[in-house]
Short mmCIF file of C-alpha atoms in Angstrom, two decimals:
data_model
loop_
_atom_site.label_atom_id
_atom_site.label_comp_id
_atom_site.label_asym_id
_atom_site.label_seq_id
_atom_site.Cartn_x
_atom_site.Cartn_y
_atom_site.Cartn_z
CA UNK A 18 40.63 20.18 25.56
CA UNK A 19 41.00 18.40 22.79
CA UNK A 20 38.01 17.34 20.58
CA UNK A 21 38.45 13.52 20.87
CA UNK A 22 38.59 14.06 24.04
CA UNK A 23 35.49 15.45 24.11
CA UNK A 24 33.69 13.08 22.28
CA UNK A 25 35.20 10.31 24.21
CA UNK A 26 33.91 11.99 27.61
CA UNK A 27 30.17 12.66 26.04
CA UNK A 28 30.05 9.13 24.63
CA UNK A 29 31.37 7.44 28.28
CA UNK A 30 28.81 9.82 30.16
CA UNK A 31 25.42 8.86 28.14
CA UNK A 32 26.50 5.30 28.18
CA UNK A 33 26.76 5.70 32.25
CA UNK A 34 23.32 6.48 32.21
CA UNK A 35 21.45 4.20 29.63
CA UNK A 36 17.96 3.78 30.42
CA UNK A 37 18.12 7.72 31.07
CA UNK A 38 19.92 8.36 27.63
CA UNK A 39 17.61 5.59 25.75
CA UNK A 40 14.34 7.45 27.03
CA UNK A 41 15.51 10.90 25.78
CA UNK A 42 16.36 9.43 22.40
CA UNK A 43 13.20 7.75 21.94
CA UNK A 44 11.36 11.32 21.03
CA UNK A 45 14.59 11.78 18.68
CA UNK A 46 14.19 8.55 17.09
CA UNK A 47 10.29 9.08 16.82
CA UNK A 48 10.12 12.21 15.53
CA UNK A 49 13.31 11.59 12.75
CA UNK A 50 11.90 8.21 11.65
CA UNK A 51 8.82 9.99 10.73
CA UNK A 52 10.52 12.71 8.72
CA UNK A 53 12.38 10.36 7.05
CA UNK A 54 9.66 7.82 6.36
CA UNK A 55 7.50 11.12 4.59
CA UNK A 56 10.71 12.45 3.06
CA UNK A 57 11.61 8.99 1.25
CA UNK A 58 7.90 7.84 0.11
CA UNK A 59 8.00 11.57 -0.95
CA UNK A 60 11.38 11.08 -3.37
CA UNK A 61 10.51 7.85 -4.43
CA UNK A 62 6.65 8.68 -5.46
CA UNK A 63 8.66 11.83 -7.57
CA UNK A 64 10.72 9.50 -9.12
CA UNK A 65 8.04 7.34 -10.03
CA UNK A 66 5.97 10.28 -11.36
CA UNK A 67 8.99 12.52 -13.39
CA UNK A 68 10.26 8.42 -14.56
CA UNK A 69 7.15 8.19 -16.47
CA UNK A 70 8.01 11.33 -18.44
CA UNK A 71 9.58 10.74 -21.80
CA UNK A 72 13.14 12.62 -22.46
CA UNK A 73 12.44 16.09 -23.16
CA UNK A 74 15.36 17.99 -25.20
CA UNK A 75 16.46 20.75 -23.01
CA UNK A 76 18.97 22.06 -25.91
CA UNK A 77 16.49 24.09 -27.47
CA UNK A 78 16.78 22.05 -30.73
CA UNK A 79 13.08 21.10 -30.30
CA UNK A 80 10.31 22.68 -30.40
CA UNK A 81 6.50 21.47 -29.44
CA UNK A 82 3.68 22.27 -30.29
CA UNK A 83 -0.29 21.44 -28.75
CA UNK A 84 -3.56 22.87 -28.78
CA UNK A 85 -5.47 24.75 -26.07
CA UNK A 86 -9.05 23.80 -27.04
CA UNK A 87 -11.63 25.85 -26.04
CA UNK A 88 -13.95 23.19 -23.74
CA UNK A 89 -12.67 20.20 -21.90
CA UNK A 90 -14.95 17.83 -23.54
CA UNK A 91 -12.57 18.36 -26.58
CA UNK A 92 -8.81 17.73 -23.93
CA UNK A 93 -10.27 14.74 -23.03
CA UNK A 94 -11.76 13.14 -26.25
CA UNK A 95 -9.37 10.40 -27.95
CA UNK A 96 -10.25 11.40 -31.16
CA UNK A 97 -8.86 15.00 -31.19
CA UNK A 98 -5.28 15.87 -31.81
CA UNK A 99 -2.98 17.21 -34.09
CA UNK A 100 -4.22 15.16 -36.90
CA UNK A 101 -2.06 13.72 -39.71
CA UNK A 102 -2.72 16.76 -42.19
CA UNK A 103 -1.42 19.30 -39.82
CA UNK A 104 1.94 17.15 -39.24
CA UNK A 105 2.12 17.16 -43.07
CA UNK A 106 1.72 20.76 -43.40
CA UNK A 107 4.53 21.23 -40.65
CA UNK A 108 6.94 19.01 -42.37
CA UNK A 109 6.46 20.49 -45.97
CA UNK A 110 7.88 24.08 -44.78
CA UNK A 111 11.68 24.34 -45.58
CA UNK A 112 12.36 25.60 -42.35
CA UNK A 113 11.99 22.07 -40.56
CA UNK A 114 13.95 19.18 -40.51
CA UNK A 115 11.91 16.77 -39.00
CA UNK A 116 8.50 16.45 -36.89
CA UNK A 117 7.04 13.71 -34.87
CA UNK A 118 4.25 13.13 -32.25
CA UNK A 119 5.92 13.64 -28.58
CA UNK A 120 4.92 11.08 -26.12
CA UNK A 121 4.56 12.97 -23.07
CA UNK A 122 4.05 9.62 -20.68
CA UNK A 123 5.97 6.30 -21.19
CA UNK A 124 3.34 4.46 -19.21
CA UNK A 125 2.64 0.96 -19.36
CA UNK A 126 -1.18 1.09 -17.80
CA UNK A 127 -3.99 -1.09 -19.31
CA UNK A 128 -5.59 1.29 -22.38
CA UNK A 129 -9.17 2.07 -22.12
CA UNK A 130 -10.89 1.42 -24.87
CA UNK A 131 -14.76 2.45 -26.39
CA UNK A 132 -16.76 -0.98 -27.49
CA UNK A 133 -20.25 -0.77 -28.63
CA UNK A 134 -23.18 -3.01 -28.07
CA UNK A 135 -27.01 -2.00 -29.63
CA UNK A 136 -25.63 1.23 -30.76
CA UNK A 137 -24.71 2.11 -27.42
CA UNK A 138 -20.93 3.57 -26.56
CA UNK A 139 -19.52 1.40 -23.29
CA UNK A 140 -16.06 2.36 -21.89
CA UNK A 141 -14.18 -0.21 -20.30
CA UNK A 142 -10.41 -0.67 -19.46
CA UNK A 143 -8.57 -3.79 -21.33
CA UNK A 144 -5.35 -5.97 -20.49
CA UNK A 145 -2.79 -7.45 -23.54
CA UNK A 146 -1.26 -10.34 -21.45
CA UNK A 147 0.69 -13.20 -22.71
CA UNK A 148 -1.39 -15.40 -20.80
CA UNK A 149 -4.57 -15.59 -18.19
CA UNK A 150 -4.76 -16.85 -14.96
CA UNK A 151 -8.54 -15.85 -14.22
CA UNK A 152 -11.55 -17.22 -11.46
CA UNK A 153 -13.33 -18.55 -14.75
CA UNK A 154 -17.03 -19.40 -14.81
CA UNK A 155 -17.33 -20.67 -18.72
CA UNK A 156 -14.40 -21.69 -21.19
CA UNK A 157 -10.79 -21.49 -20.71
CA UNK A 158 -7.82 -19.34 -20.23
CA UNK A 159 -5.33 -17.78 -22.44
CA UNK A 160 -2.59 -19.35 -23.32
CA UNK A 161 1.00 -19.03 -24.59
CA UNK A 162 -0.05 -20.83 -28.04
CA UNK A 163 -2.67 -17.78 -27.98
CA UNK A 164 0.43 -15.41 -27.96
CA UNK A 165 2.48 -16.76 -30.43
CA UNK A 166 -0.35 -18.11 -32.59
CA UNK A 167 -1.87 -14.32 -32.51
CA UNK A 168 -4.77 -16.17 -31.83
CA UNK A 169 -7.92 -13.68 -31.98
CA UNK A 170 -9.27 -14.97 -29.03
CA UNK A 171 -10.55 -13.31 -25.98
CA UNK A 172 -11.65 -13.82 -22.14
CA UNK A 173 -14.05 -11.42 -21.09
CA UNK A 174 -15.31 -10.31 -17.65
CA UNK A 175 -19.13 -12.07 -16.77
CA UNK A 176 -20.49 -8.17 -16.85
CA UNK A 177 -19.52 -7.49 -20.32
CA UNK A 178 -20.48 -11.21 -21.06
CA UNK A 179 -23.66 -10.55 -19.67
CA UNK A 180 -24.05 -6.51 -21.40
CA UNK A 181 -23.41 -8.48 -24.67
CA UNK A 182 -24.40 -11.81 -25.19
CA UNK A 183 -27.10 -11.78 -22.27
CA UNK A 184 -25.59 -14.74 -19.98
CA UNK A 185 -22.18 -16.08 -19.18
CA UNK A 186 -22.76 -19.46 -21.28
CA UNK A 187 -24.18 -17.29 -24.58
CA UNK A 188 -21.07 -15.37 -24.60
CA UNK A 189 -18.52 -18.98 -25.48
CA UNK A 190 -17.40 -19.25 -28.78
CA UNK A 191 -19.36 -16.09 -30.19
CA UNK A 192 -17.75 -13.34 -31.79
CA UNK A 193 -16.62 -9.75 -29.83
CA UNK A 194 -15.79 -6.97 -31.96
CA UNK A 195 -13.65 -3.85 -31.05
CA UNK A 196 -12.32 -1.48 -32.96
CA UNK A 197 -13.68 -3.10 -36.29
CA UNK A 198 -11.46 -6.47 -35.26
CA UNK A 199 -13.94 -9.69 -33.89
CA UNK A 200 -12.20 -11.86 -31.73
CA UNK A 201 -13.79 -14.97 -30.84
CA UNK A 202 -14.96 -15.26 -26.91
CA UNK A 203 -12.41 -18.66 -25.24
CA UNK A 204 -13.52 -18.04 -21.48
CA UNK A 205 -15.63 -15.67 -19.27
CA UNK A 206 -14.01 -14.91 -15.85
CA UNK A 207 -15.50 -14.12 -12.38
CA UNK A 208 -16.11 -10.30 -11.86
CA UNK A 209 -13.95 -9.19 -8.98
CA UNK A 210 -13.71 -5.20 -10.03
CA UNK A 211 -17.13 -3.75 -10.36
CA UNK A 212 -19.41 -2.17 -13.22
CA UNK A 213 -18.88 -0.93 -16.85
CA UNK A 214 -17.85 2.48 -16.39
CA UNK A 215 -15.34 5.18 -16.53
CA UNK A 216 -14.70 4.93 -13.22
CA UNK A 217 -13.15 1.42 -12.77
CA UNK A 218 -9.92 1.40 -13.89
CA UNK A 219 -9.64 -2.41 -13.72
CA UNK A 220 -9.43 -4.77 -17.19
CA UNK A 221 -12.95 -6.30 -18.16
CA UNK A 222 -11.42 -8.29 -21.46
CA UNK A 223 -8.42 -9.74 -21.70
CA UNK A 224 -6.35 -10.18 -25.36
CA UNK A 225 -3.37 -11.95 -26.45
CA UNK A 226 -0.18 -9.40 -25.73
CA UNK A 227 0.77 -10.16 -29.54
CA UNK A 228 -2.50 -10.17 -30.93
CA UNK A 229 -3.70 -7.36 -29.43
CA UNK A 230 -0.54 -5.44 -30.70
CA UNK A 231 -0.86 -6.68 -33.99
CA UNK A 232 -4.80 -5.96 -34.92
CA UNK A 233 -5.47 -2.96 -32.60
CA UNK A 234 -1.97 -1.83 -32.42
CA UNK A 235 -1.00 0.88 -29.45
CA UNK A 236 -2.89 3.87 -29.65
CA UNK A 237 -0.17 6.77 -30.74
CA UNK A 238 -0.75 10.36 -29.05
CA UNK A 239 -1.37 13.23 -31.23
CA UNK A 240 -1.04 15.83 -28.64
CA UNK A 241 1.92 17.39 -29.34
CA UNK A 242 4.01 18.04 -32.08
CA UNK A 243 8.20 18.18 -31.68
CA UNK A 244 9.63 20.02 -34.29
CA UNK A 245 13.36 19.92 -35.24
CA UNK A 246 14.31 22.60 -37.34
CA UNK A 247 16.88 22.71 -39.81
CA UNK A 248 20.41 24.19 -38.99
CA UNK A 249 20.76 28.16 -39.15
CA UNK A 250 16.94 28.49 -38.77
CA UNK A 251 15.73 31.54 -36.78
CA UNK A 252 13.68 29.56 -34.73
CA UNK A 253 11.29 32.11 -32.92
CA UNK A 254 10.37 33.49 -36.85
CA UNK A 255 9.73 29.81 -37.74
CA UNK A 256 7.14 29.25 -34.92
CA UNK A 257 5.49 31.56 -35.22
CA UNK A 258 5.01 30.76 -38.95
CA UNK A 259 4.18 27.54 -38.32
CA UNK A 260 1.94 29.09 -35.70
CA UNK A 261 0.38 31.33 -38.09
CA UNK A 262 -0.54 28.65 -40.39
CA UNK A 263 -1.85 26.14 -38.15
CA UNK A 264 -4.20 28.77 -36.43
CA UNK A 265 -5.76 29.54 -39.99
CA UNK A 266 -5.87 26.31 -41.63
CA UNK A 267 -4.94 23.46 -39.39
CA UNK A 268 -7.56 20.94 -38.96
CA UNK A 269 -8.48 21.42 -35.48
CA UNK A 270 -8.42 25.36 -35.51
CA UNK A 271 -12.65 25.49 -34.87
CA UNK A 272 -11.61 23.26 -31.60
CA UNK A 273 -9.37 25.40 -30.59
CA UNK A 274 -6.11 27.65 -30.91
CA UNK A 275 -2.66 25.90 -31.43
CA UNK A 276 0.03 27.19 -29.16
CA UNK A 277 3.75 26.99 -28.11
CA UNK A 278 4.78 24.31 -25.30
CA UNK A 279 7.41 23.67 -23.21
CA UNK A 280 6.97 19.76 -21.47
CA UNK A 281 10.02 20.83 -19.28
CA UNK A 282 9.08 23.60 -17.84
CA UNK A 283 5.88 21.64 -16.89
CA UNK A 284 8.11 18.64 -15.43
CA UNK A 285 10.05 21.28 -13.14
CA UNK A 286 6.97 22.48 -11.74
CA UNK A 287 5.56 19.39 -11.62
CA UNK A 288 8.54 18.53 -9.34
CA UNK A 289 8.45 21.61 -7.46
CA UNK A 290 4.85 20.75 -6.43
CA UNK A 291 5.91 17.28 -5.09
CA UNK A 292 9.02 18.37 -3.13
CA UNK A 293 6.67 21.28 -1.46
CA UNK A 294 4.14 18.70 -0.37
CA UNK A 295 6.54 15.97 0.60
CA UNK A 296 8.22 19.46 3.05
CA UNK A 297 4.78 20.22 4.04
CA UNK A 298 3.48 16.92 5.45
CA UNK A 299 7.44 16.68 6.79
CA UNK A 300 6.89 20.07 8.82
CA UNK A 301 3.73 18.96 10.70
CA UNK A 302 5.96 15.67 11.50
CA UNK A 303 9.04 17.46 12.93
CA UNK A 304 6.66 19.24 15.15
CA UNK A 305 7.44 16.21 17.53
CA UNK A 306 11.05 17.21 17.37
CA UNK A 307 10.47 20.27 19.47
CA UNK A 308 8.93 18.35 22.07
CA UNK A 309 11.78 15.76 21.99
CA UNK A 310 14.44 18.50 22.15
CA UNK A 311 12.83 20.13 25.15
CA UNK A 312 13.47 16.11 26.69
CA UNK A 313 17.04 16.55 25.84
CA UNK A 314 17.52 20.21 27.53
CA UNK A 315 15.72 18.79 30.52
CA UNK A 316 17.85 15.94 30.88
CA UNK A 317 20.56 18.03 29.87
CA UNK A 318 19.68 20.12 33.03
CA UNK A 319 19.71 17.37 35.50
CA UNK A 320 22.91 16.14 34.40
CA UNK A 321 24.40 19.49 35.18
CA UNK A 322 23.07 19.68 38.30
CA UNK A 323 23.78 16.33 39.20
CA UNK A 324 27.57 16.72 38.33
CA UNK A 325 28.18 19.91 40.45
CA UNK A 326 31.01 18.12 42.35
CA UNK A 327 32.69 17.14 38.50
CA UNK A 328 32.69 20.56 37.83
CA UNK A 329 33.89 21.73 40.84
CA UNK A 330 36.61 19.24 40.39
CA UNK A 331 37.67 20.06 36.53
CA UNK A 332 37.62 23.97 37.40
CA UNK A 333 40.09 23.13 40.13
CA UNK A 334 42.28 21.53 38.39
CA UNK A 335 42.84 24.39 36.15
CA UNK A 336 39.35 23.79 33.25
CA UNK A 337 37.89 27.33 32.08
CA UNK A 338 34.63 27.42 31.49
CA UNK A 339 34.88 27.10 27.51
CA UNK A 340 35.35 23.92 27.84
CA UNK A 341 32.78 22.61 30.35
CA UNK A 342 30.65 24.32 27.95
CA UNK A 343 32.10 22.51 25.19
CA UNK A 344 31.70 19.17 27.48
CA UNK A 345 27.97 19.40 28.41
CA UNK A 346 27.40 20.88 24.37
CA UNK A 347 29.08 18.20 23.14
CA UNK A 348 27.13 15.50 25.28
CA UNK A 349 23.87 16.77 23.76
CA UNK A 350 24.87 16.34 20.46
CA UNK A 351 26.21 12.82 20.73
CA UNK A 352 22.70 11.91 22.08
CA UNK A 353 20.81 13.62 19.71
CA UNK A 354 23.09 12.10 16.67
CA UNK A 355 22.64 8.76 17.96
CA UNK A 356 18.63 9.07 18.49
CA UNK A 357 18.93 10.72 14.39
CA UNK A 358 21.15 7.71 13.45
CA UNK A 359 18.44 5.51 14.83
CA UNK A 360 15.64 7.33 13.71
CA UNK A 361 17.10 7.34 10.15
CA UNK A 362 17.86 3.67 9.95
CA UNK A 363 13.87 3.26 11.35
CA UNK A 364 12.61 5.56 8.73
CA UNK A 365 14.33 4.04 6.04
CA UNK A 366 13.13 0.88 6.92
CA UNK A 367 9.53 1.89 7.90
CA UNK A 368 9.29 3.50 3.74
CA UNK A 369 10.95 0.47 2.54
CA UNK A 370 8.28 -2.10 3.66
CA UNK A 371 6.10 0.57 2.37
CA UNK A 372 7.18 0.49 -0.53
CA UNK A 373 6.06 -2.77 -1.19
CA UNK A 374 2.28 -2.32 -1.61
CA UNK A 375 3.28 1.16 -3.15
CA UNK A 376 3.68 1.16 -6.97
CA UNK A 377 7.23 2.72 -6.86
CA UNK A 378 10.72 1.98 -4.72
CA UNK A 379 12.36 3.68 -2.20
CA UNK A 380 15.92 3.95 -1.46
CA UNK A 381 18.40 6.11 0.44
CA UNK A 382 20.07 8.82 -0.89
CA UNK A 383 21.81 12.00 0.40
CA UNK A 384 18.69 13.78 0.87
CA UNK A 385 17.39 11.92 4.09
CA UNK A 386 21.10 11.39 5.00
CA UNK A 387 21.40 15.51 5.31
CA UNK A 388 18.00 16.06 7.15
CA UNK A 389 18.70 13.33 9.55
CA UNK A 390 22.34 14.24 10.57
CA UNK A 391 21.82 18.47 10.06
CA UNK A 392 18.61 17.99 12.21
CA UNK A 393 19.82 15.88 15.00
CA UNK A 394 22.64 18.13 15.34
CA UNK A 395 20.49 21.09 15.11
CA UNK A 396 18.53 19.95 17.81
CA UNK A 397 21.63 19.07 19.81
CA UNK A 398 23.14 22.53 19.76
CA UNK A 399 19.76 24.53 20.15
CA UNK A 400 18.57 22.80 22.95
CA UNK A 401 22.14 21.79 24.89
CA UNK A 402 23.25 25.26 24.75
CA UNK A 403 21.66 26.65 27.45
CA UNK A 404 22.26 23.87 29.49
CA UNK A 405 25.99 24.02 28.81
CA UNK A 406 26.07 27.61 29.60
CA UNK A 407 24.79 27.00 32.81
CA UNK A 408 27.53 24.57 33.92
CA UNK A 409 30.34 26.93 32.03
CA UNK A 410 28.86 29.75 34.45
CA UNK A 411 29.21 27.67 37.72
CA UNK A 412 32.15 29.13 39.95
CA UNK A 413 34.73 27.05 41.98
CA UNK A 414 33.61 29.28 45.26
CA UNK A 415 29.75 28.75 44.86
CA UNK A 416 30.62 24.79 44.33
CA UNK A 417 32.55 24.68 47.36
CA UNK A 418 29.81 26.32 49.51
#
């Protein structure tokens, strides 16, 4: 029989039974939507997360460089690095061409910054914004003048106002220094994100975008060093030169001991790790497929036994029992391709309204496209087969009795 043919037949003989069909699909469509729905938060999270990676150069032209410090109080503290002296040193060697601090995140979060108040050290996180539109208790908002003017104004949060100056209306008009810069107090807003602490992430002061840029300028990460080397170099001798030097007289060499890098190796496995979650979480999902496909073998079952007389008709008129197996096979996976179809589009709507109170986007892509059509068919052929065999194996004398 020819495969149209076939498809034709499967198509006409689900649609002859709708509510029947639509009931079976519904575990399809369930248990796909959810795969999807994990698998496309899951690629679109990794794209936000590897997007925020600056370009690493994967010829092997660059090298980097960063230290492993010997306590963590030292990775975390701002004020360690590769300092300036240590870049100096690198560049003077005539082995390199050129060396620069690697950014290892192009991120565009609020900084955090240290402020101090009675000779006590506050951290709180701080927001350069063209202009404010704040619940304010005292003063006024930032404007656009602010911006352009670089104004060195400020609107601060009611607990910092309060830290400082000892009430909301003490804080208007009196000066707020940071970072050796005083910028004079325009408004106090309503607190809507907690306490001074590490542990809110949310802006307590608010600065003009240009001002802030111009006086404080953005804080530049001394991590890591890239190193371009000049052409002809032997670049594993030059390392570990450089290497060699840094670990006996580079600045930070009590801290800790300076060491090879490789940010792309670290973005791989950084991938790796999200793409084995996202399947993880996607496993435990598609356990609901099972128990769908075990719906499709059962109706599959009591549509066999409910066309006996078809049979007995098709293997009169000549049919062999390939292809009433190929019939009934071909039946289960048209339904199970339309319940993935479904199930896709549902998934891939489901993640995109996600999306929208997620901090990333999600769209399709052939991922999700593969796992939806290679799993519905899967399904279809697995749990049809058995079925199918069982109306191939049907004689014309056993029908007749």
């Amino acid at each position: 029989m020819r495969k149209y043919i076939l498809w034709r037949t499967a198509f006409r003989s689900i649609f002859k039974n709708k509510r029947r069909s639509l009931l079976t699909m519904f575990g399809i469509i369930i248990g796909i939507a959810a795969v999807i729905t994990i698998v496309a938060l899951g690629n679109g999270f990794k794209r936000n997360i590897l997007s925020t990676t600056a370009g690493v150069d994967e010829s092997g032209q660059t090298q980097y460089i960063n230290i492993k410090y010997n306590d963590f109080e030292n990775l975390v503290n701002n004020d360690t690095g590769i300092s300036q002296t240590d870049k100096s040193m690198v560049e003077n060697l005539p082995e390199v061409k050129e060396v620069v601090y690697y950014k290892a995140m192009k991120t565009e979060s609020n900084p955090s910054v240290d402020f101090y108040d009675k000779n006590t050290k506050f951290n709180m996180t701080v927001k350069a914004t063209k202009q404010t539109d704040l619940p304010l208790l005292a003063g006024r908002q930032l404007n656009l003048a602010d911006n352009d003017g670089l104004n060195k104004v400020v609107v601060l949060d009611e607990v910092v106002a309060k830290q400082v100056y000892g009430s909301v209306e003490n804080a208007l008009q009196k000066g707020f220094e940071l970072k050796g810069q005083v910028f004079t107090v325009v408004g106090v807003s309503a607190n809507t994100s907690g306490e001074i602490g590490p542990q809110n992430y949310e802006p307590l002061a608010f600065f003009p975008k240009k001002t802030y840029t111009h006086y404080l300028g953005k804080e530049e990460d001394h991590s890591t060093l890239a190193i371009k080397f000049t052409p002809k170099t032997d670049q594993t001798t030059a390392m570990s030169k450089i290497l060699k030097q840094l670990n006996v007289n580079g600045e930070s060499r009590q801290l800790g001991e300076y060491q090879s890098y490789d940010p792309a190796s670290e973005i791989k496995q950084l991938g790796s790790m999200l793409d084995q979650m996202t399947m993880f979480i996607s496993a435990v999902a598609a356990i609901s497929l099972f128990i769908a496909g075990v719906g499709v073998m059962n109706m599959m079952y009591i549509s066999v036994s409910e066309r006996t007389k078809e049979i007995g008709i098709r293997r009169a008129l000549g049919a062999n029992a390939k292809s009433i197996k190929q019939q009934f096979l071909f039946e289960g996976i048209v339904l199970t391709l339309t319940g993935g179809v479904i199930g896709y589009v549902v998934g891939i709507l489901i993640a995109y309204g996600a999306s929208f109170a997620l901090p990333f986007s999600v769209r399709p892509d052939l991922t999700t496209v593969l796992i939806s059509v290679g799993t519905s068919v899967l399904i279809g052929v697995c749990f049809s087969y058995l079925p199918a065999s069982a109306a191939a194996k049907k004689e014309l004398i056993d029908i007749l009795k």
